[in-house]
mmCIF file of C-alpha atoms and ligand atoms in Angstrom:
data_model
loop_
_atom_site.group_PDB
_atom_site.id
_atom_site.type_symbol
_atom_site.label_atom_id
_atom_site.label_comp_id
_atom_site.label_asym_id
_atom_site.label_seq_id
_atom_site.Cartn_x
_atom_site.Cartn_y
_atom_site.Cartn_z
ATOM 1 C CA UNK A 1 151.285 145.603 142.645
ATOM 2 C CA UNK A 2 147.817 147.561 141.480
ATOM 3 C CA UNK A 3 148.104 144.872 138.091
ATOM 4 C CA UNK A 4 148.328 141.854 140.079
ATOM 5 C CA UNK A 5 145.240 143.542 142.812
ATOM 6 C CA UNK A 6 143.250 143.698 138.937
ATOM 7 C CA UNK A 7 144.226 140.043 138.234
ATOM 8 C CA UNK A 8 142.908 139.081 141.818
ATOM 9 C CA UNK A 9 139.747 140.879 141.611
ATOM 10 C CA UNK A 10 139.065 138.921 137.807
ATOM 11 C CA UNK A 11 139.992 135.784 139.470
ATOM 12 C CA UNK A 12 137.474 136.473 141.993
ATOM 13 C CA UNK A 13 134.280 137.236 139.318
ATOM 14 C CA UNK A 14 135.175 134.519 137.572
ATOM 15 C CA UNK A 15 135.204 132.277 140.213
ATOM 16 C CA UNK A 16 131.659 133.740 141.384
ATOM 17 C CA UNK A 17 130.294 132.826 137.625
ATOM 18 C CA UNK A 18 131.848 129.502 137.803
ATOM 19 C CA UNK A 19 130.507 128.833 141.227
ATOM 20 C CA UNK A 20 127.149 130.477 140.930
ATOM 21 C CA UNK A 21 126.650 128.247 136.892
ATOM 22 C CA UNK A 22 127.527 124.496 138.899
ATOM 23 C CA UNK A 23 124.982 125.771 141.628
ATOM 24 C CA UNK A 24 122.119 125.988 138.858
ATOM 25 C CA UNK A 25 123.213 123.083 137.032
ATOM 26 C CA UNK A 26 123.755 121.340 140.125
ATOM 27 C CA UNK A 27 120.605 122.209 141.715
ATOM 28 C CA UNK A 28 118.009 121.997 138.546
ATOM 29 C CA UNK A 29 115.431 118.711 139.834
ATOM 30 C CA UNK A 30 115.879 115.756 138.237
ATOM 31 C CA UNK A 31 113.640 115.735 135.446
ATOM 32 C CA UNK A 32 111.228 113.328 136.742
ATOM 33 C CA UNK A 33 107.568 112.152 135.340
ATOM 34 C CA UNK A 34 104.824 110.410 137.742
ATOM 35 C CA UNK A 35 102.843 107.857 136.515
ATOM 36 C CA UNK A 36 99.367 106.690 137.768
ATOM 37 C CA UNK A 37 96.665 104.806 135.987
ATOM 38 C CA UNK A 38 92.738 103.542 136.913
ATOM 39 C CA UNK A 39 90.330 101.780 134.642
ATOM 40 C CA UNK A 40 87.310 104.097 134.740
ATOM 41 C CA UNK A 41 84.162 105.395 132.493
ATOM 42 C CA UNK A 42 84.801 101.476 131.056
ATOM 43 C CA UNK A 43 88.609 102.696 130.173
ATOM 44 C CA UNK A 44 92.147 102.736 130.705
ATOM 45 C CA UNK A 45 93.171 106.213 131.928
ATOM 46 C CA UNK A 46 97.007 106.960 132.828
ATOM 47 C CA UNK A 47 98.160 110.579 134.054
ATOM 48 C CA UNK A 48 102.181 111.671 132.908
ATOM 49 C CA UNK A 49 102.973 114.554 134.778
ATOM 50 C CA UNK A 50 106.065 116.002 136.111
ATOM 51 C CA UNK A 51 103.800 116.755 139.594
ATOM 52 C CA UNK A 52 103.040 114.275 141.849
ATOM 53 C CA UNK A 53 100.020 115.087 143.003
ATOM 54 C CA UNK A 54 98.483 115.235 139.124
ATOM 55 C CA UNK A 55 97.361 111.527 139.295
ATOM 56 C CA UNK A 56 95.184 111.764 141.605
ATOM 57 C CA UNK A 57 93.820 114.759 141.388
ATOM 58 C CA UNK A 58 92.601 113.646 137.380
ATOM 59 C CA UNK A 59 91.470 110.055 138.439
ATOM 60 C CA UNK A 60 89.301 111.744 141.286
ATOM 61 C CA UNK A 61 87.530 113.957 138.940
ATOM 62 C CA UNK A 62 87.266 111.699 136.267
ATOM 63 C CA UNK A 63 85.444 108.771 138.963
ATOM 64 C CA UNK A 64 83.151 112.026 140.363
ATOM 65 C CA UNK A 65 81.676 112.170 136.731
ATOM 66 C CA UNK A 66 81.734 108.587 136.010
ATOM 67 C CA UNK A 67 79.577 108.234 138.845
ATOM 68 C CA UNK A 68 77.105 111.064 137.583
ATOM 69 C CA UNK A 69 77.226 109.993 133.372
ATOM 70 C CA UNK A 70 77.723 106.498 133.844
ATOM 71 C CA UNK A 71 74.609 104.430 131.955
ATOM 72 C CA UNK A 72 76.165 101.434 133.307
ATOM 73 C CA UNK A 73 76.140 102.358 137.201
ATOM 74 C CA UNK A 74 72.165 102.175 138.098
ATOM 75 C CA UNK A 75 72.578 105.208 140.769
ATOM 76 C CA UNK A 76 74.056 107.415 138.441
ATOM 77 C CA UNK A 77 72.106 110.799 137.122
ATOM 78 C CA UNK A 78 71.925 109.097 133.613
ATOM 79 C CA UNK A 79 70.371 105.898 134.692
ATOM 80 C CA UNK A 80 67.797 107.314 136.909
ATOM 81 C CA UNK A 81 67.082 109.524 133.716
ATOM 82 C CA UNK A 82 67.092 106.929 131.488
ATOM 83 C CA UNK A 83 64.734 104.935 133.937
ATOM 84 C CA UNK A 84 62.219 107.613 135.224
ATOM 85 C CA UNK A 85 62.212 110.124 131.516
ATOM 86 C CA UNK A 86 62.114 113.154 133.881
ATOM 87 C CA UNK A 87 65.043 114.199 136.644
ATOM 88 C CA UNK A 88 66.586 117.198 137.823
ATOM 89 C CA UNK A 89 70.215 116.779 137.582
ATOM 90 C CA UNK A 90 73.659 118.349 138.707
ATOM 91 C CA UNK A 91 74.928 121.220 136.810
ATOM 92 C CA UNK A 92 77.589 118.876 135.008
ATOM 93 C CA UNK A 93 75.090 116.792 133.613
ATOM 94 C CA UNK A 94 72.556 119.619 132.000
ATOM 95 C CA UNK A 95 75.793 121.212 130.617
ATOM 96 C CA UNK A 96 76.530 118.149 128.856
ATOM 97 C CA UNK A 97 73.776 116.957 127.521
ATOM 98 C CA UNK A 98 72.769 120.336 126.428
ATOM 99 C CA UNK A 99 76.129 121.058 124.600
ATOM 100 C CA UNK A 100 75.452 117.328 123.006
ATOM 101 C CA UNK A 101 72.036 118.471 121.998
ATOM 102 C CA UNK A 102 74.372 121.100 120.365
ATOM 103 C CA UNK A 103 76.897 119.028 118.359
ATOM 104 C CA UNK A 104 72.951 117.004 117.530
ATOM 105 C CA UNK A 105 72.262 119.833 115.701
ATOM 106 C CA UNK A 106 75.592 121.280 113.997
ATOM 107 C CA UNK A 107 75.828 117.480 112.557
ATOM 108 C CA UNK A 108 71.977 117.575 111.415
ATOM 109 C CA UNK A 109 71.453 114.706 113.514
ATOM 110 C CA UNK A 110 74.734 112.707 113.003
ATOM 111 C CA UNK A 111 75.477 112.752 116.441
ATOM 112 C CA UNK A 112 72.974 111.924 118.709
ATOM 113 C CA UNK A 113 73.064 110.919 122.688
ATOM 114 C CA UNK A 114 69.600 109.519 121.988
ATOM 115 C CA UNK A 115 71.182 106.569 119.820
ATOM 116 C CA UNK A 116 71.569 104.401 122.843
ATOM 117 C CA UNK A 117 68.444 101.804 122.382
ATOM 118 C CA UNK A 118 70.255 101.134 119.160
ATOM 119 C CA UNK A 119 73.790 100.843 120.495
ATOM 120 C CA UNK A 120 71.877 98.539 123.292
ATOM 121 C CA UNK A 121 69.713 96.645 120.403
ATOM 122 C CA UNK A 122 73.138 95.824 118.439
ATOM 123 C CA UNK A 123 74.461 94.132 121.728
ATOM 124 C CA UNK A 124 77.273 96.806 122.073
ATOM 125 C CA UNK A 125 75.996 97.666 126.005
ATOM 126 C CA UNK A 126 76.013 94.068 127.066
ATOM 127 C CA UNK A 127 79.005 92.855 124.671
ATOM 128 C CA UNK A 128 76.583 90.293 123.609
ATOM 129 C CA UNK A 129 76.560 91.224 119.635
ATOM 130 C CA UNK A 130 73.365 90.381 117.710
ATOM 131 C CA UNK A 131 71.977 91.270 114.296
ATOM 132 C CA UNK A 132 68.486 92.744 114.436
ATOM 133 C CA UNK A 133 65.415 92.639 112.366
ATOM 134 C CA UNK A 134 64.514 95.415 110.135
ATOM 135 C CA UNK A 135 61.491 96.119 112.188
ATOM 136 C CA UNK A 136 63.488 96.142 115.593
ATOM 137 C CA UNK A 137 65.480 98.830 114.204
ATOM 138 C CA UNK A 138 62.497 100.642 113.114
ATOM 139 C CA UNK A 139 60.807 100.293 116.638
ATOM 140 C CA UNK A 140 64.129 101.693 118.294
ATOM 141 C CA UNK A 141 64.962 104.457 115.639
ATOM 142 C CA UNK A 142 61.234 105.981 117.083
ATOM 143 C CA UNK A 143 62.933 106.390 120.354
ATOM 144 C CA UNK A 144 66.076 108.319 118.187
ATOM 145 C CA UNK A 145 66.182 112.095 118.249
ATOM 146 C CA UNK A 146 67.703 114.926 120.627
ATOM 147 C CA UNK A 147 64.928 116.914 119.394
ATOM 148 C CA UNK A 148 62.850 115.150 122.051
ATOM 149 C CA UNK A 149 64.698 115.964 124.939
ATOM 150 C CA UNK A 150 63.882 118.891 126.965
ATOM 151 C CA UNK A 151 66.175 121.009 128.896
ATOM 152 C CA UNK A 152 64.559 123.145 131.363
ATOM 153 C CA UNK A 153 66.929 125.643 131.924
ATOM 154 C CA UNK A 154 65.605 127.003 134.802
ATOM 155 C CA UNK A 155 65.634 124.253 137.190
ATOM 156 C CA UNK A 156 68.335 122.348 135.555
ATOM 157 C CA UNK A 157 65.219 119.391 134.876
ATOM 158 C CA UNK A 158 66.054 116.938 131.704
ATOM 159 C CA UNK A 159 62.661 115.305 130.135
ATOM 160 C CA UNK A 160 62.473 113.195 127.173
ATOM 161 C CA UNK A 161 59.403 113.618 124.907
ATOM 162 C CA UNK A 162 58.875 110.260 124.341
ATOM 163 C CA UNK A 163 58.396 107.277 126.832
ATOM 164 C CA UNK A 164 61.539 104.510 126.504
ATOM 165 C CA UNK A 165 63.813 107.142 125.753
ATOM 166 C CA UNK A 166 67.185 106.492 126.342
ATOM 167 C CA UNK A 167 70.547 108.478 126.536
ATOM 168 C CA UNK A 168 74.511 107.199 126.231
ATOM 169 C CA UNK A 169 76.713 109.911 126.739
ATOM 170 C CA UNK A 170 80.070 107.006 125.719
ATOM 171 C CA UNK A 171 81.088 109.478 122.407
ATOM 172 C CA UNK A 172 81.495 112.550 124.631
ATOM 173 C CA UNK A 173 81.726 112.031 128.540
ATOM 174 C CA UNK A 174 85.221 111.183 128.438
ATOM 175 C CA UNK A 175 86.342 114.373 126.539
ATOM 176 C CA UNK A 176 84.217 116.627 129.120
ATOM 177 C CA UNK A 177 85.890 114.450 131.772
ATOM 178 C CA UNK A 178 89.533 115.438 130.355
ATOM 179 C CA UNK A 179 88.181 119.095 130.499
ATOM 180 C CA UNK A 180 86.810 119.056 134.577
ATOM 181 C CA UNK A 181 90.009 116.983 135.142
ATOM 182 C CA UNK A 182 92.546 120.176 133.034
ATOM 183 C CA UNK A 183 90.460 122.860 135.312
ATOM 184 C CA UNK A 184 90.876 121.169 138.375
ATOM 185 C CA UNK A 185 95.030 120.520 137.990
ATOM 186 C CA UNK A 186 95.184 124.713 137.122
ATOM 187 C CA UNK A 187 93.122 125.168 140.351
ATOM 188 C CA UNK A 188 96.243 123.542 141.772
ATOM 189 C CA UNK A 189 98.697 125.668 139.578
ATOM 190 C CA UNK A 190 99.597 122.241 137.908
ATOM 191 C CA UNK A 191 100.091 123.243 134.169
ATOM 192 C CA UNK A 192 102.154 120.410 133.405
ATOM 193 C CA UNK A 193 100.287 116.902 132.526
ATOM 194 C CA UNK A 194 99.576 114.121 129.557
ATOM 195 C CA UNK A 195 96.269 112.631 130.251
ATOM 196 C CA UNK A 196 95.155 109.776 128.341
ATOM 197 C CA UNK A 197 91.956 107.692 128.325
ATOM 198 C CA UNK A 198 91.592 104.829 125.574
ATOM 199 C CA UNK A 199 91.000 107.389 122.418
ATOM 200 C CA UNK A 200 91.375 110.354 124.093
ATOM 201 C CA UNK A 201 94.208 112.736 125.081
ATOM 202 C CA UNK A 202 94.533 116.262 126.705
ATOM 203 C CA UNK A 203 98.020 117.342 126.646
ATOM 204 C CA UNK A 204 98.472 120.393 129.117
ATOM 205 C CA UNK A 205 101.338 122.460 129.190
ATOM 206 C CA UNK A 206 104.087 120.577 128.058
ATOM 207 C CA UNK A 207 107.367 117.875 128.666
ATOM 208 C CA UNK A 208 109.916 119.820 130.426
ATOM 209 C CA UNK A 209 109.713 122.693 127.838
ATOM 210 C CA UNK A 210 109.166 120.584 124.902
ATOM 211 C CA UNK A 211 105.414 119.960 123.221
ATOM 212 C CA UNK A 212 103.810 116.613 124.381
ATOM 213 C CA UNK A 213 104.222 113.747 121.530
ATOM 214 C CA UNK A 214 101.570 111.494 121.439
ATOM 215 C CA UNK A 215 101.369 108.807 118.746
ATOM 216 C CA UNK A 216 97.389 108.226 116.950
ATOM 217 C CA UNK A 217 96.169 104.971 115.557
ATOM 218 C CA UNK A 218 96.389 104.405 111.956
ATOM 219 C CA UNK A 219 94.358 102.137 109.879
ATOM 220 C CA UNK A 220 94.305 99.534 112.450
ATOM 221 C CA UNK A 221 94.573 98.929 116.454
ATOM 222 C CA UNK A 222 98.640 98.102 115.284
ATOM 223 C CA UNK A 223 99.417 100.820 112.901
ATOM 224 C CA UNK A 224 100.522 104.451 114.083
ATOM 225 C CA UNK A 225 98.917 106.864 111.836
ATOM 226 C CA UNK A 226 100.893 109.992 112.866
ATOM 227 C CA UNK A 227 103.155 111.279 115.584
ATOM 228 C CA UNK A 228 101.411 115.093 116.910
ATOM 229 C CA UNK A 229 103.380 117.674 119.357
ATOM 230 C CA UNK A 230 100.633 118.757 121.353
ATOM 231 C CA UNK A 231 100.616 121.571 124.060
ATOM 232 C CA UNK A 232 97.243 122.948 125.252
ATOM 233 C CA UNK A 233 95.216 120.959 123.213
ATOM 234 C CA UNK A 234 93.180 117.718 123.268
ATOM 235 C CA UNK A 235 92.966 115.048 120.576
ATOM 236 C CA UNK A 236 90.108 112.061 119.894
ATOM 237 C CA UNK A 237 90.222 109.095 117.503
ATOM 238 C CA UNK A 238 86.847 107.262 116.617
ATOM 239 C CA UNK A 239 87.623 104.008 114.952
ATOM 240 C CA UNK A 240 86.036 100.733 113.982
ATOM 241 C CA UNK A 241 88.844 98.785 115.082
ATOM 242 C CA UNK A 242 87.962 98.637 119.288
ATOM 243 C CA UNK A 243 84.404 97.300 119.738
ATOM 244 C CA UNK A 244 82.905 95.993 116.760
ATOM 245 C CA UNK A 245 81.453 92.245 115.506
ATOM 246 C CA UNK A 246 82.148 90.133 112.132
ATOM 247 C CA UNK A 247 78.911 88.351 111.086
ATOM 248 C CA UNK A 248 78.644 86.705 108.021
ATOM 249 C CA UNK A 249 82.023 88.313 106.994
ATOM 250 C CA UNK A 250 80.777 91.939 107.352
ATOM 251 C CA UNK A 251 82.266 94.141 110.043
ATOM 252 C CA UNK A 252 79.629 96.293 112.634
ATOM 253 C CA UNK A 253 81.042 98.624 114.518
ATOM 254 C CA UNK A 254 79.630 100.085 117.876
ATOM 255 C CA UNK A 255 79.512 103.749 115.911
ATOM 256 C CA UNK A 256 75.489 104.032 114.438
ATOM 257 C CA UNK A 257 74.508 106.569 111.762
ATOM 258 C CA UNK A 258 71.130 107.254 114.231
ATOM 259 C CA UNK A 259 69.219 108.116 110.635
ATOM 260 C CA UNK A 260 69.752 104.431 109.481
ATOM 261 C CA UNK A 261 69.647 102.578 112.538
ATOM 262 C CA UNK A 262 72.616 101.017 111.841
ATOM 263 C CA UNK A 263 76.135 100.264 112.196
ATOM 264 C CA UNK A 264 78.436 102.889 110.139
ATOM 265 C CA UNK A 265 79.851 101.444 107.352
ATOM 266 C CA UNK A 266 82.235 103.613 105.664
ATOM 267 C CA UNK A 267 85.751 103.152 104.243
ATOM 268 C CA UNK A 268 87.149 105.246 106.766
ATOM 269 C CA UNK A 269 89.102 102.822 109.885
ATOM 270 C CA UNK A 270 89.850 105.947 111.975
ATOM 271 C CA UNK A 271 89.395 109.789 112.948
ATOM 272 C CA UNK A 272 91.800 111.894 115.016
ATOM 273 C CA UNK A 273 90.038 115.042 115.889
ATOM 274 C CA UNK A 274 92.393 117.765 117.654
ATOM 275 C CA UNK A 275 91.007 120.556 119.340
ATOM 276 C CA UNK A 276 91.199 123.354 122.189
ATOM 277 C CA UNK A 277 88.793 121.079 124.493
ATOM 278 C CA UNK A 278 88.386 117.365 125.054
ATOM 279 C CA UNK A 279 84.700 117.585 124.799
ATOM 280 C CA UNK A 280 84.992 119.249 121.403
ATOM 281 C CA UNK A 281 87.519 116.492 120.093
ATOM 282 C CA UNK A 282 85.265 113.404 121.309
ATOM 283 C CA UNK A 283 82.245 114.652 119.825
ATOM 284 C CA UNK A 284 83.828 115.722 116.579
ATOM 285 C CA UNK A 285 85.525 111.948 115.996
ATOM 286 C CA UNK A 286 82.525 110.480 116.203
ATOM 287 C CA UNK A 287 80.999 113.120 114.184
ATOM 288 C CA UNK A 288 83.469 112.974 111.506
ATOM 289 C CA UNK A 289 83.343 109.114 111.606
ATOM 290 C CA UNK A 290 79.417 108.753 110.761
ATOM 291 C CA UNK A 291 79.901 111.706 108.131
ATOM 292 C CA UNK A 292 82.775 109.972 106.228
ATOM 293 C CA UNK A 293 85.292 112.012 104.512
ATOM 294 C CA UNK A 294 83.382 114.624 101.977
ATOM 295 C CA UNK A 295 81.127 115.949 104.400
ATOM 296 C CA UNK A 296 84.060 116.209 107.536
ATOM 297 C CA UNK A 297 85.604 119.109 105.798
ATOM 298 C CA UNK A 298 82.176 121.017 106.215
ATOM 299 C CA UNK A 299 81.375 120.220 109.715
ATOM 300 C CA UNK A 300 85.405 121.039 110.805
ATOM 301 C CA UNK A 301 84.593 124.388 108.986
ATOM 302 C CA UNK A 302 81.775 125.146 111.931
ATOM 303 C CA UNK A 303 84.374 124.750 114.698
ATOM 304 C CA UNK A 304 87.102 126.961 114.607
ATOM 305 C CA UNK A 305 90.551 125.669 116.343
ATOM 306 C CA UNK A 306 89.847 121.832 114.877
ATOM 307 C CA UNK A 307 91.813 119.615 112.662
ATOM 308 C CA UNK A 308 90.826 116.256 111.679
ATOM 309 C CA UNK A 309 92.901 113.536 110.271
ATOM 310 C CA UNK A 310 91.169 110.609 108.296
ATOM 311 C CA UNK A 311 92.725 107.195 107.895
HETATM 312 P P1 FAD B 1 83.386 107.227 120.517
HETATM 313 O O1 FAD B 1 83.362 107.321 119.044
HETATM 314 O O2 FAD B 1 83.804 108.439 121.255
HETATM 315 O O3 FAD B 1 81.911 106.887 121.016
HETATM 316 C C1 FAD B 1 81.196 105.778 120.556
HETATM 317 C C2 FAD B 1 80.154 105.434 121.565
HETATM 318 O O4 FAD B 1 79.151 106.457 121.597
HETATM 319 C C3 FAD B 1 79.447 104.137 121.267
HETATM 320 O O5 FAD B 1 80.033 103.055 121.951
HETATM 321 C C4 FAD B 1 78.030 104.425 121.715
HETATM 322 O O6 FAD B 1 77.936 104.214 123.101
HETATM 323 C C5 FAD B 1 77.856 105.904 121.440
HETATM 324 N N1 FAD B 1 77.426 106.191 120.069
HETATM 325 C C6 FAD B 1 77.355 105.361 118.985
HETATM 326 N N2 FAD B 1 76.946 106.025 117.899
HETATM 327 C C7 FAD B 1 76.749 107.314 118.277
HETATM 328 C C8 FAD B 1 76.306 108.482 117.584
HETATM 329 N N3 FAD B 1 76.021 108.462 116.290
HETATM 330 N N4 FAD B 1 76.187 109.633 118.306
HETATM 331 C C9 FAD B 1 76.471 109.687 119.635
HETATM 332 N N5 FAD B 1 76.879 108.603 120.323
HETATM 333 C C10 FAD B 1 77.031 107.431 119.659
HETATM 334 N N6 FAD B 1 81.870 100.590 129.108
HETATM 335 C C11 FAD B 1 81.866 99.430 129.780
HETATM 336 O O7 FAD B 1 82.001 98.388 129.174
HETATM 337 N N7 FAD B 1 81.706 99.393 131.132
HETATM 338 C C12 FAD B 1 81.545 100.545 131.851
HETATM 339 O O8 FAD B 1 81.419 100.489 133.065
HETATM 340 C C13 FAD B 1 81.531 101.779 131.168
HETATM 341 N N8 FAD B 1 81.333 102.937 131.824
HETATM 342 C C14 FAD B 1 81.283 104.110 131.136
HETATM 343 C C15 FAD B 1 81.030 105.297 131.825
HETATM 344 C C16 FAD B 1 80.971 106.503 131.139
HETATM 345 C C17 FAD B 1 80.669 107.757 131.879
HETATM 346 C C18 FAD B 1 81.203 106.517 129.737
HETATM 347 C C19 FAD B 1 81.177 107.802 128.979
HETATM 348 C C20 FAD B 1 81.448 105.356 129.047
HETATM 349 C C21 FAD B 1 81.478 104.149 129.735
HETATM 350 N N9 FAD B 1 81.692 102.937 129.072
HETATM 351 C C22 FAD B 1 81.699 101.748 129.752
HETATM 352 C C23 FAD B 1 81.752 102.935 127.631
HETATM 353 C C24 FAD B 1 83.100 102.731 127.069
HETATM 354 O O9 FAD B 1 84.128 103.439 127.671
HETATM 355 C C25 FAD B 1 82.919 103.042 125.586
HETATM 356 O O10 FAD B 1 83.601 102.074 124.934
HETATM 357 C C26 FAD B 1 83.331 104.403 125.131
HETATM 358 O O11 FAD B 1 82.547 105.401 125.676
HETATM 359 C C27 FAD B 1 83.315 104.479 123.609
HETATM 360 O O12 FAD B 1 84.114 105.533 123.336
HETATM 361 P P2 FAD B 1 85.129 105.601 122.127
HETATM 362 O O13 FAD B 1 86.037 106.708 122.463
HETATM 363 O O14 FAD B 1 85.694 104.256 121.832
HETATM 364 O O15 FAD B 1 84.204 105.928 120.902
HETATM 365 MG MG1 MG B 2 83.811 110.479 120.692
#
């Protein structure tokens, strides 16, 4: 009698386990990703995240600071920079433009927000391509330099030196964009989401416990390059390969050395930067696309946490 009362009380525990294991399999949610996508800052932006609500809390942020850094929208803090030479601007914009005054320096000019009457002289604001003169590139490379802007710090006020200054924050707004859009999903205790935007990617958190994989353009707009796992981290790729014109068989791309004036013409076809931050990874493809190979190693060296990848 007192064996079979033992027996029972096993039976019981193990039916407990067995019960209590189908309840968490049963009840684990299905392992569903949302999808949403806009076309903004000029680009194709799509949010992956396992929370509903991630989409639009990314695309909102992201069209807040496409309104503010936009050169091509006339109301935007940029423009009325670009138009008046003097402004007082938002807290978003100084911060940018002073950390790209930074990157103007670490790359000893390489990259440079300045570069935009350039970029608009080779036809690559209006998409209509053209070939200049040598002394239109000499009259617009007088206008070139992020020495000659001048952050007041005080007052938040952004003045350029010179008069027909212009600025074009396209190789770095989008990566700040990805980092206002991260803080605002952890604000929301989101800490799950894939956010990409043409050539750049933040990867937060990760896949249902697995790293984010996120393929990077090889040699050309067809070729993969690499497959990363990514968790925490942002990655950028510069190429020649999106906006770019053939004229008498040579290749221009929309990337200018700003100490030359013109187009970059290296060997390289693409950079993948990854770093902790998407502002970090935009401005260091670019970087490491006018530098070319040799001299990438030494700028990557000045940024701890980066890795660059050169096809
Ligand atoms: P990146 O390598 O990251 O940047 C290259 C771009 O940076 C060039 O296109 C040029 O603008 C600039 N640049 C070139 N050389 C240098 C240099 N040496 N140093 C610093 N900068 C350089 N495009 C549209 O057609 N319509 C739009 O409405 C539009 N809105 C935009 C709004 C915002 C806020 C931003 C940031 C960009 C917008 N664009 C728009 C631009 C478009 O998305 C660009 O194609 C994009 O910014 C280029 O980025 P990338 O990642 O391909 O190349
Ligand atoms: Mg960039």
């Amino acid at each position: 009698m007192a064996f079979s009362k033992e027996i029972r009380k096993y039976l019981v525990i193990l039916l407990i386990i067995g019960w209590s294991i189908a309840l968490l399999f049963f009840n684990q949610p299905p392992k569903r990703l949302y999808h949403d996508n806009q076309i903004l800052m000029g680009t194709f932006w799509e949010v992956t995240s396992p929370s509903k609500e991630a989409g639009q809390i990314v695309l909102k942020e992201v069209a807040r600071l496409d309104q503010l850094l936009s050169k091509y929208k006339e109301e935007s803090e940029v423009s009325q920079l670009n138009r008046l030479g003097k402004l007082k601007v938002s807290a978003d914009t100084f911060y940018i433009i002073k950390r790209s005054k930074e990157f103007y320096t670490a790359s000893s000019g390489a990259f440079d927000i300045t570069v935009s009457p350039l970029v608009s002289l080779w036809g690559f604001t209006s998409q209509k391509h053209y070939l200049p003169t040598e002394q239109e590139i000499k009259a617009a490379l007088k206008l070139v330099g992020s020495d000659k802007i001048i952050l007041h710090e005080l007052d938040n006020v952004v003045e350029f030196r010179l008069p027909g200054m212009l600025i074009d924050l396209g190789a770095i707004a989008k990566g700040f964009a990805l980092d206002c859009a991260v803080k605002k999903l952890r604000e929301k205790n989101i800490n799950n989401c894939l956010i990409y935007a043409g050539g750049q990617i933040y990867a937060l958190g990760d896949k249902f416990g697995k790293p984010w994989k996120i393929a990077i353009q090889g040699k050309n707009k067809f070729e993969i390059g690499e497959t990363l796992e990514l968790k925490n981290k942002s990655a950028s790729t510069s190429g020649n390969y999106e906006q770019f014109f053939i004229k008498d068989e040579k290749r221009y791309c929309h990337i200018i050395n700003p100490l030359t004036g013109y187009p970059v013409d290296s060997r390289i076809n693409s950079v993948t930067v990854i770093a902790n931050d998407g502002l970090t990874a935009d401005a260091l493809s670019t970087i490491l696309f006018v530098l070319g190979k040799e001299k990438s190693k030494e700028i990557l060296k000045k940024f701890p946490n980066t890795q660059g990848k050169i096809f």
